PDB file of C-alpha atoms in Angstrom:
ATOM      1  CA  UNK A 117      -0.810  -5.106 -12.447  1.00 93.00           C
ATOM      2  CA  UNK A 118       0.177  -1.583 -13.452  1.00 93.00           C
ATOM      3  CA  UNK A 119       2.028  -2.892 -16.501  1.00 91.00           C
ATOM      4  CA  UNK A 120      -1.146  -4.483 -17.880  1.00 92.00           C
ATOM      5  CA  UNK A 121      -3.106  -1.264 -17.437  1.00 94.00           C
ATOM      6  CA  UNK A 122      -4.940  -1.676 -14.130  1.00 96.00           C
ATOM      7  CA  UNK A 123      -4.884  -0.003 -10.725  1.00 96.00           C
ATOM      8  CA  UNK A 124      -5.805  -2.088  -7.673  1.00 96.00           C
ATOM      9  CA  UNK A 125      -7.718   0.586  -5.694  1.00 95.00           C
ATOM     10  CA  UNK A 126      -7.833  -1.451  -2.478  1.00 94.00           C
ATOM     11  CA  UNK A 127      -4.229  -1.847  -1.314  1.00 96.00           C
ATOM     12  CA  UNK A 128      -4.078  -3.231   2.240  1.00 96.00           C
ATOM     13  CA  UNK A 129      -2.197  -6.034   4.042  1.00 95.00           C
ATOM     14  CA  UNK A 130      -4.846  -8.649   3.239  1.00 94.00           C
ATOM     15  CA  UNK A 131      -4.361  -8.152  -0.503  1.00 93.00           C
ATOM     16  CA  UNK A 132      -0.860  -9.632  -0.339  1.00 95.00           C
ATOM     17  CA  UNK A 133       0.272 -13.181   0.360  1.00 95.00           C
ATOM     18  CA  UNK A 134       3.748 -14.594   0.851  1.00 92.00           C
ATOM     19  CA  UNK A 135       4.857 -17.650  -1.073  1.00 93.00           C
ATOM     20  CA  UNK A 136       5.511 -20.910   0.750  1.00 89.00           C
ATOM     21  CA  UNK A 137       7.902 -23.833   0.796  1.00 88.00           C
ATOM     22  CA  UNK A 138       6.905 -26.157  -2.039  1.00 87.00           C
ATOM     23  CA  UNK A 139       8.192 -29.744  -1.917  1.00 84.00           C
ATOM     24  CA  UNK A 140      11.073 -28.620   0.266  1.00 82.00           C
ATOM     25  CA  UNK A 141      12.032 -25.785  -2.101  1.00 86.00           C
ATOM     26  CA  UNK A 142      12.002 -22.403  -0.277  1.00 87.00           C
ATOM     27  CA  UNK A 143      12.474 -20.106  -3.287  1.00 90.00           C
ATOM     28  CA  UNK A 144       8.747 -19.253  -3.467  1.00 93.00           C
ATOM     29  CA  UNK A 145       9.106 -17.561  -0.052  1.00 92.00           C
ATOM     30  CA  UNK A 146      10.619 -14.584  -1.860  1.00 92.00           C
ATOM     31  CA  UNK A 147       7.525 -14.074  -3.980  1.00 94.00           C
ATOM     32  CA  UNK A 148       4.775 -11.712  -2.825  1.00 94.00           C
ATOM     33  CA  UNK A 149       1.440 -12.318  -4.526  1.00 96.00           C
ATOM     34  CA  UNK A 150      -1.319  -9.747  -5.090  1.00 94.00           C
ATOM     35  CA  UNK A 151      -4.836 -10.949  -4.307  1.00 91.00           C
ATOM     36  CA  UNK A 152      -8.417  -9.721  -4.640  1.00 92.00           C
ATOM     37  CA  UNK A 153      -8.943  -7.754  -7.828  1.00 93.00           C
ATOM     38  CA  UNK A 154     -12.619  -7.031  -7.168  1.00 90.00           C
ATOM     39  CA  UNK A 155     -12.077  -3.261  -7.099  1.00 91.00           C
ATOM     40  CA  UNK A 156      -9.393  -3.109  -9.806  1.00 94.00           C
ATOM     41  CA  UNK A 157     -10.017  -0.606 -12.594  1.00 94.00           C
ATOM     42  CA  UNK A 158      -8.535  -0.284 -16.069  1.00 95.00           C
ATOM     43  CA  UNK A 159      -6.777   3.064 -16.298  1.00 95.00           C
ATOM     44  CA  UNK A 160      -5.236   2.576 -19.734  1.00 94.00           C
ATOM     45  CA  UNK A 161      -6.757   1.981 -23.161  1.00 92.00           C
ATOM     46  CA  UNK A 162      -5.632  -0.909 -25.363  1.00 88.00           C
ATOM     47  CA  UNK A 163      -3.490   1.518 -27.388  1.00 90.00           C
ATOM     48  CA  UNK A 164      -1.636   2.609 -24.233  1.00 88.00           C
ATOM     49  CA  UNK A 165      -3.291   6.003 -23.801  1.00 92.00           C
ATOM     50  CA  UNK A 166      -4.454   7.023 -20.338  1.00 93.00           C
ATOM     51  CA  UNK A 167      -8.217   7.002 -19.783  1.00 95.00           C
ATOM     52  CA  UNK A 168      -9.701  10.304 -18.622  1.00 95.00           C
ATOM     53  CA  UNK A 169     -11.158  10.235 -15.105  1.00 95.00           C
ATOM     54  CA  UNK A 170     -14.860   9.471 -14.825  1.00 93.00           C
ATOM     55  CA  UNK A 171     -16.959  12.373 -13.607  1.00 88.00           C
ATOM     56  CA  UNK A 172     -18.846  10.074 -11.234  1.00 89.00           C
ATOM     57  CA  UNK A 173     -16.523   7.192 -10.317  1.00 91.00           C
ATOM     58  CA  UNK A 174     -17.739   4.298  -8.207  1.00 86.00           C
ATOM     59  CA  UNK A 175     -17.348   4.871  -4.477  1.00 85.00           C
ATOM     60  CA  UNK A 176     -14.296   3.481  -2.718  1.00 88.00           C
ATOM     61  CA  UNK A 177     -15.409   0.503  -0.599  1.00 86.00           C
ATOM     62  CA  UNK A 178     -12.053  -0.648   0.736  1.00 86.00           C
ATOM     63  CA  UNK A 179     -10.830  -0.312   4.309  1.00 90.00           C
ATOM     64  CA  UNK A 180     -11.159   3.264   5.540  1.00 93.00           C
ATOM     65  CA  UNK A 181      -7.777   3.553   7.254  1.00 94.00           C
ATOM     66  CA  UNK A 182      -5.936   2.857   3.987  1.00 97.00           C
ATOM     67  CA  UNK A 183      -8.154   5.044   1.794  1.00 97.00           C
ATOM     68  CA  UNK A 184      -6.216   7.691  -0.164  1.00 98.00           C
ATOM     69  CA  UNK A 185      -7.225  11.335   0.065  1.00 98.00           C
ATOM     70  CA  UNK A 186      -8.838  11.257  -3.368  1.00 97.00           C
ATOM     71  CA  UNK A 187     -11.285   8.605  -2.154  1.00 96.00           C
ATOM     72  CA  UNK A 188     -12.663  11.110   0.361  1.00 95.00           C
ATOM     73  CA  UNK A 189     -13.103  13.641  -2.436  1.00 95.00           C
ATOM     74  CA  UNK A 190     -14.918  11.047  -4.573  1.00 94.00           C
ATOM     75  CA  UNK A 191     -12.320  11.355  -7.326  1.00 95.00           C
ATOM     76  CA  UNK A 192     -11.205   8.690  -9.763  1.00 96.00           C
ATOM     77  CA  UNK A 193      -8.307   6.730  -8.264  1.00 96.00           C
ATOM     78  CA  UNK A 194      -5.090   6.220 -10.212  1.00 96.00           C
ATOM     79  CA  UNK A 195      -1.565   4.896  -9.843  1.00 97.00           C
ATOM     80  CA  UNK A 196      -0.642   7.605  -7.347  1.00 98.00           C
ATOM     81  CA  UNK A 197      -3.500   6.484  -5.099  1.00 98.00           C
ATOM     82  CA  UNK A 198      -2.312   2.867  -5.104  1.00 98.00           C
ATOM     83  CA  UNK A 199       1.077   4.177  -3.963  1.00 98.00           C
ATOM     84  CA  UNK A 200      -0.503   6.353  -1.274  1.00 98.00           C
ATOM     85  CA  UNK A 201      -2.379   3.319   0.080  1.00 98.00           C
ATOM     86  CA  UNK A 202       0.835   1.277  -0.030  1.00 98.00           C
ATOM     87  CA  UNK A 203       2.572   3.959   2.046  1.00 98.00           C
ATOM     88  CA  UNK A 204      -0.167   3.777   4.683  1.00 98.00           C
ATOM     89  CA  UNK A 205       0.229  -0.020   4.776  1.00 98.00           C
ATOM     90  CA  UNK A 206       3.989   0.308   5.313  1.00 97.00           C
ATOM     91  CA  UNK A 207       3.451   2.739   8.199  1.00 98.00           C
ATOM     92  CA  UNK A 208       0.967   0.358   9.804  1.00 97.00           C
ATOM     93  CA  UNK A 209       3.256  -2.657   9.415  1.00 95.00           C
ATOM     94  CA  UNK A 210       6.217  -0.807  10.945  1.00 95.00           C
ATOM     95  CA  UNK A 211       4.474   1.242  13.645  1.00 96.00           C
ATOM     96  CA  UNK A 212       1.382  -0.833  14.350  1.00 96.00           C
ATOM     97  CA  UNK A 213      -1.167   1.728  13.133  1.00 97.00           C
ATOM     98  CA  UNK A 214      -1.665   4.873  11.096  1.00 98.00           C
ATOM     99  CA  UNK A 215      -2.322   7.982  13.248  1.00 97.00           C
ATOM    100  CA  UNK A 216      -5.986   8.277  12.177  1.00 98.00           C
ATOM    101  CA  UNK A 217      -6.867   4.638  12.958  1.00 97.00           C
ATOM    102  CA  UNK A 218      -9.400   5.636  15.641  1.00 96.00           C
ATOM    103  CA  UNK A 219     -11.059   8.353  13.575  1.00 96.00           C
ATOM    104  CA  UNK A 220     -14.493   7.516  12.163  1.00 94.00           C
ATOM    105  CA  UNK A 221     -15.665  10.736  10.553  1.00 94.00           C
ATOM    106  CA  UNK A 222     -14.557  10.924   6.879  1.00 94.00           C
ATOM    107  CA  UNK A 223     -13.663  14.612   7.116  1.00 95.00           C
ATOM    108  CA  UNK A 224     -11.581  13.991  10.259  1.00 97.00           C
ATOM    109  CA  UNK A 225      -9.625  11.237   8.504  1.00 97.00           C
ATOM    110  CA  UNK A 226      -9.113  13.406   5.423  1.00 97.00           C
ATOM    111  CA  UNK A 227      -7.930  16.363   7.523  1.00 97.00           C
ATOM    112  CA  UNK A 228      -5.596  14.099   9.506  1.00 98.00           C
ATOM    113  CA  UNK A 229      -4.080  12.745   6.300  1.00 98.00           C
ATOM    114  CA  UNK A 230      -3.414  16.293   5.111  1.00 97.00           C
ATOM    115  CA  UNK A 231      -1.858  17.269   8.448  1.00 97.00           C
ATOM    116  CA  UNK A 232       0.798  14.531   8.416  1.00 98.00           C
ATOM    117  CA  UNK A 233       2.486  15.967   5.334  1.00 96.00           C
ATOM    118  CA  UNK A 234       4.423  18.641   7.267  1.00 95.00           C
ATOM    119  CA  UNK A 235       5.722  19.674  10.687  1.00 95.00           C
ATOM    120  CA  UNK A 236       4.792  17.744  13.810  1.00 96.00           C
ATOM    121  CA  UNK A 237       2.234  15.737  11.861  1.00 97.00           C
ATOM    122  CA  UNK A 238       4.988  14.431   9.594  1.00 97.00           C
ATOM    123  CA  UNK A 239       7.036  13.417  12.636  1.00 96.00           C
ATOM    124  CA  UNK A 240       4.041  11.600  14.104  1.00 97.00           C
ATOM    125  CA  UNK A 241       3.362   9.827  10.827  1.00 98.00           C
ATOM    126  CA  UNK A 242       6.834   8.776   9.688  1.00 98.00           C
ATOM    127  CA  UNK A 243       8.840   8.973  12.917  1.00 96.00           C
ATOM    128  CA  UNK A 244      10.601   5.649  13.418  1.00 94.00           C
ATOM    129  CA  UNK A 245      10.795   4.893   9.699  1.00 97.00           C
ATOM    130  CA  UNK A 246      13.926   5.489   7.600  1.00 97.00           C
ATOM    131  CA  UNK A 247      14.220   9.120   6.506  1.00 97.00           C
ATOM    132  CA  UNK A 248      13.947   7.988   2.888  1.00 98.00           C
ATOM    133  CA  UNK A 249      10.215   7.540   3.424  1.00 98.00           C
ATOM    134  CA  UNK A 250       9.816  11.311   3.658  1.00 98.00           C
ATOM    135  CA  UNK A 251      11.182  11.524   0.112  1.00 98.00           C
ATOM    136  CA  UNK A 252       8.976   8.620  -0.977  1.00 98.00           C
ATOM    137  CA  UNK A 253       5.895  10.434   0.310  1.00 98.00           C
ATOM    138  CA  UNK A 254       6.958  13.626  -1.476  1.00 98.00           C
ATOM    139  CA  UNK A 255       7.483  11.611  -4.657  1.00 98.00           C
ATOM    140  CA  UNK A 256       3.947  10.218  -4.391  1.00 98.00           C
ATOM    141  CA  UNK A 257       2.291  13.483  -3.353  1.00 98.00           C
ATOM    142  CA  UNK A 258       3.619  15.452  -6.316  1.00 98.00           C
ATOM    143  CA  UNK A 259       1.837  13.173  -8.786  1.00 98.00           C
ATOM    144  CA  UNK A 260      -1.384  14.052 -10.571  1.00 96.00           C
ATOM    145  CA  UNK A 261      -4.018  11.715 -11.997  1.00 96.00           C
ATOM    146  CA  UNK A 262      -2.361  10.707 -15.280  1.00 95.00           C
ATOM    147  CA  UNK A 263       1.285  10.935 -14.165  1.00 96.00           C
ATOM    148  CA  UNK A 264       3.593   7.935 -14.464  1.00 95.00           C
ATOM    149  CA  UNK A 265       5.107   7.323 -11.006  1.00 97.00           C
ATOM    150  CA  UNK A 266       8.888   7.148 -10.877  1.00 97.00           C
ATOM    151  CA  UNK A 267       9.053   3.591  -9.562  1.00 97.00           C
ATOM    152  CA  UNK A 268      12.818   3.402 -10.055  1.00 98.00           C
ATOM    153  CA  UNK A 269      13.253   6.410  -7.759  1.00 98.00           C
ATOM    154  CA  UNK A 270      11.082   4.766  -5.109  1.00 98.00           C
ATOM    155  CA  UNK A 271      12.940   1.450  -5.432  1.00 97.00           C
ATOM    156  CA  UNK A 272      16.213   3.338  -5.105  1.00 98.00           C
ATOM    157  CA  UNK A 273      15.071   5.104  -1.927  1.00 98.00           C
ATOM    158  CA  UNK A 274      13.995   1.797  -0.390  1.00 97.00           C
ATOM    159  CA  UNK A 275      17.329   0.244  -1.347  1.00 95.00           C
ATOM    160  CA  UNK A 276      19.187   3.148   0.225  1.00 96.00           C
ATOM    161  CA  UNK A 277      17.128   2.783   3.415  1.00 96.00           C
ATOM    162  CA  UNK A 278      18.146  -0.878   3.633  1.00 94.00           C
ATOM    163  CA  UNK A 279      21.790   0.015   3.002  1.00 94.00           C
ATOM    164  CA  UNK A 280      21.852   2.763   5.638  1.00 94.00           C
ATOM    165  CA  UNK A 281      20.184   0.503   8.207  1.00 92.00           C
ATOM    166  CA  UNK A 282      23.062  -1.959   7.990  1.00 91.00           C
ATOM    167  CA  UNK A 283      20.587  -4.776   7.407  1.00 86.00           C
ATOM    168  CA  UNK A 284      20.786  -7.265   4.571  1.00 86.00           C
ATOM    169  CA  UNK A 285      17.873  -7.481   2.162  1.00 85.00           C
ATOM    170  CA  UNK A 286      17.995 -11.279   2.211  1.00 86.00           C
ATOM    171  CA  UNK A 287      16.874 -13.509   3.777  1.00 86.00           C
ATOM    172  CA  UNK A 288      13.468 -11.949   4.399  1.00 85.00           C
ATOM    173  CA  UNK A 289      12.206 -11.932   7.980  1.00 83.00           C
ATOM    174  CA  UNK A 290       9.785 -14.790   7.419  1.00 85.00           C
ATOM    175  CA  UNK A 291      12.069 -17.158   5.509  1.00 85.00           C
ATOM    176  CA  UNK A 292      13.833 -19.014   8.318  1.00 76.00           C
ATOM    177  CA  UNK A 293      10.666 -19.477  10.368  1.00 72.00           C
ATOM    178  CA  UNK A 294       8.712 -20.896   7.448  1.00 69.00           C
ATOM    179  CA  UNK A 295      11.517 -23.262   6.481  1.00 60.00           C
ATOM    180  CA  UNK A 296      11.785 -24.559  10.054  1.00 65.00           C
ATOM    181  CA  UNK A 297       7.995 -24.940  10.297  1.00 62.00           C
ATOM    182  CA  UNK A 298       7.956 -26.943   7.076  1.00 61.00           C
ATOM    183  CA  UNK A 299      10.708 -29.208   8.364  1.00 62.00           C
ATOM    184  CA  UNK A 300       8.753 -29.731  11.583  1.00 62.00           C
ATOM    185  CA  UNK A 301       5.661 -30.655   9.601  1.00 64.00           C
ATOM    186  CA  UNK A 302       3.650 -27.747  10.947  1.00 61.00           C
ATOM    187  CA  UNK A 303       2.788 -26.339   7.544  1.00 58.00           C
ATOM    188  CA  UNK A 304       1.344 -22.883   6.875  1.00 52.00           C
ATOM    189  CA  UNK A 305      -0.223 -20.828   9.642  1.00 46.00           C
ATOM    190  CA  UNK A 306      -3.981 -20.512  10.042  1.00 45.00           C
ATOM    191  CA  UNK A 307      -5.615 -17.894   7.807  1.00 51.00           C
ATOM    192  CA  UNK A 308      -6.318 -14.468   9.278  1.00 49.00           C
ATOM    193  CA  UNK A 309      -9.863 -13.424  10.051  1.00 55.00           C
ATOM    194  CA  UNK A 310     -11.262 -11.608   7.044  1.00 58.00           C
ATOM    195  CA  UNK A 311     -12.117  -7.939   7.518  1.00 60.00           C
ATOM    196  CA  UNK A 312     -15.252  -6.716   5.812  1.00 61.00           C
ATOM    197  CA  UNK A 313     -14.736  -3.773   3.429  1.00 61.00           C
ATOM    198  CA  UNK A 314     -16.193  -0.406   4.314  1.00 64.00           C
ATOM    199  CA  UNK A 315     -17.707   2.144   1.971  1.00 66.00           C
ATOM    200  CA  UNK A 316     -15.909   5.429   2.462  1.00 71.00           C
ATOM    201  CA  UNK A 317     -18.138   8.470   2.624  1.00 70.00           C
ATOM    202  CA  UNK A 318     -17.131  11.615   0.763  1.00 70.00           C
ATOM    203  CA  UNK A 319     -15.410  14.175   2.975  1.00 69.00           C
ATOM    204  CA  UNK A 320     -17.010  17.583   3.200  1.00 55.00           C
ATOM    205  CA  UNK A 321     -14.946  20.174   1.370  1.00 53.00           C
TER     206      UNK A 321
END
């Protein structure tokens, strides 16, 4: 998506889908598909130059708990914001929730997100994840609107986390279960209940 000049702007677990066993062939299980491009925005011109941010961008209407800090400041979202949302998704998938999941006030969420960048807040946020995720967050947080993220650095940190854990990258967690289910004729699991998007209110400065 980034390579063709768009940012997603609504990264959350429901925007990804895992491949499935097709005619007995499991190789599609290693593909992760991106869904729902309703909020995607073109950040790059046809000639490859970066578009300047709009002074009054459309409001973020994705799920509040994954909203990046710039959404609460009503700023144009960019590649760094997609990565910030992805980081929040990873924390939720590993730990069950982000620390601000029960917050409802936009300013409270924004302040909580700022607090988890250092000290005890950082421990609360990333405790239990590989230490490489601290460096990943720093890599994301140092970016500005038009910056090209160092994806190779992030990939390398993830690879190092896998190596240090002693786990093998393959097979993925879901592969064996899906293959066995296909053999048993059970097919894919029932779809998850769809969550309605929420419009995020601007945080008070």
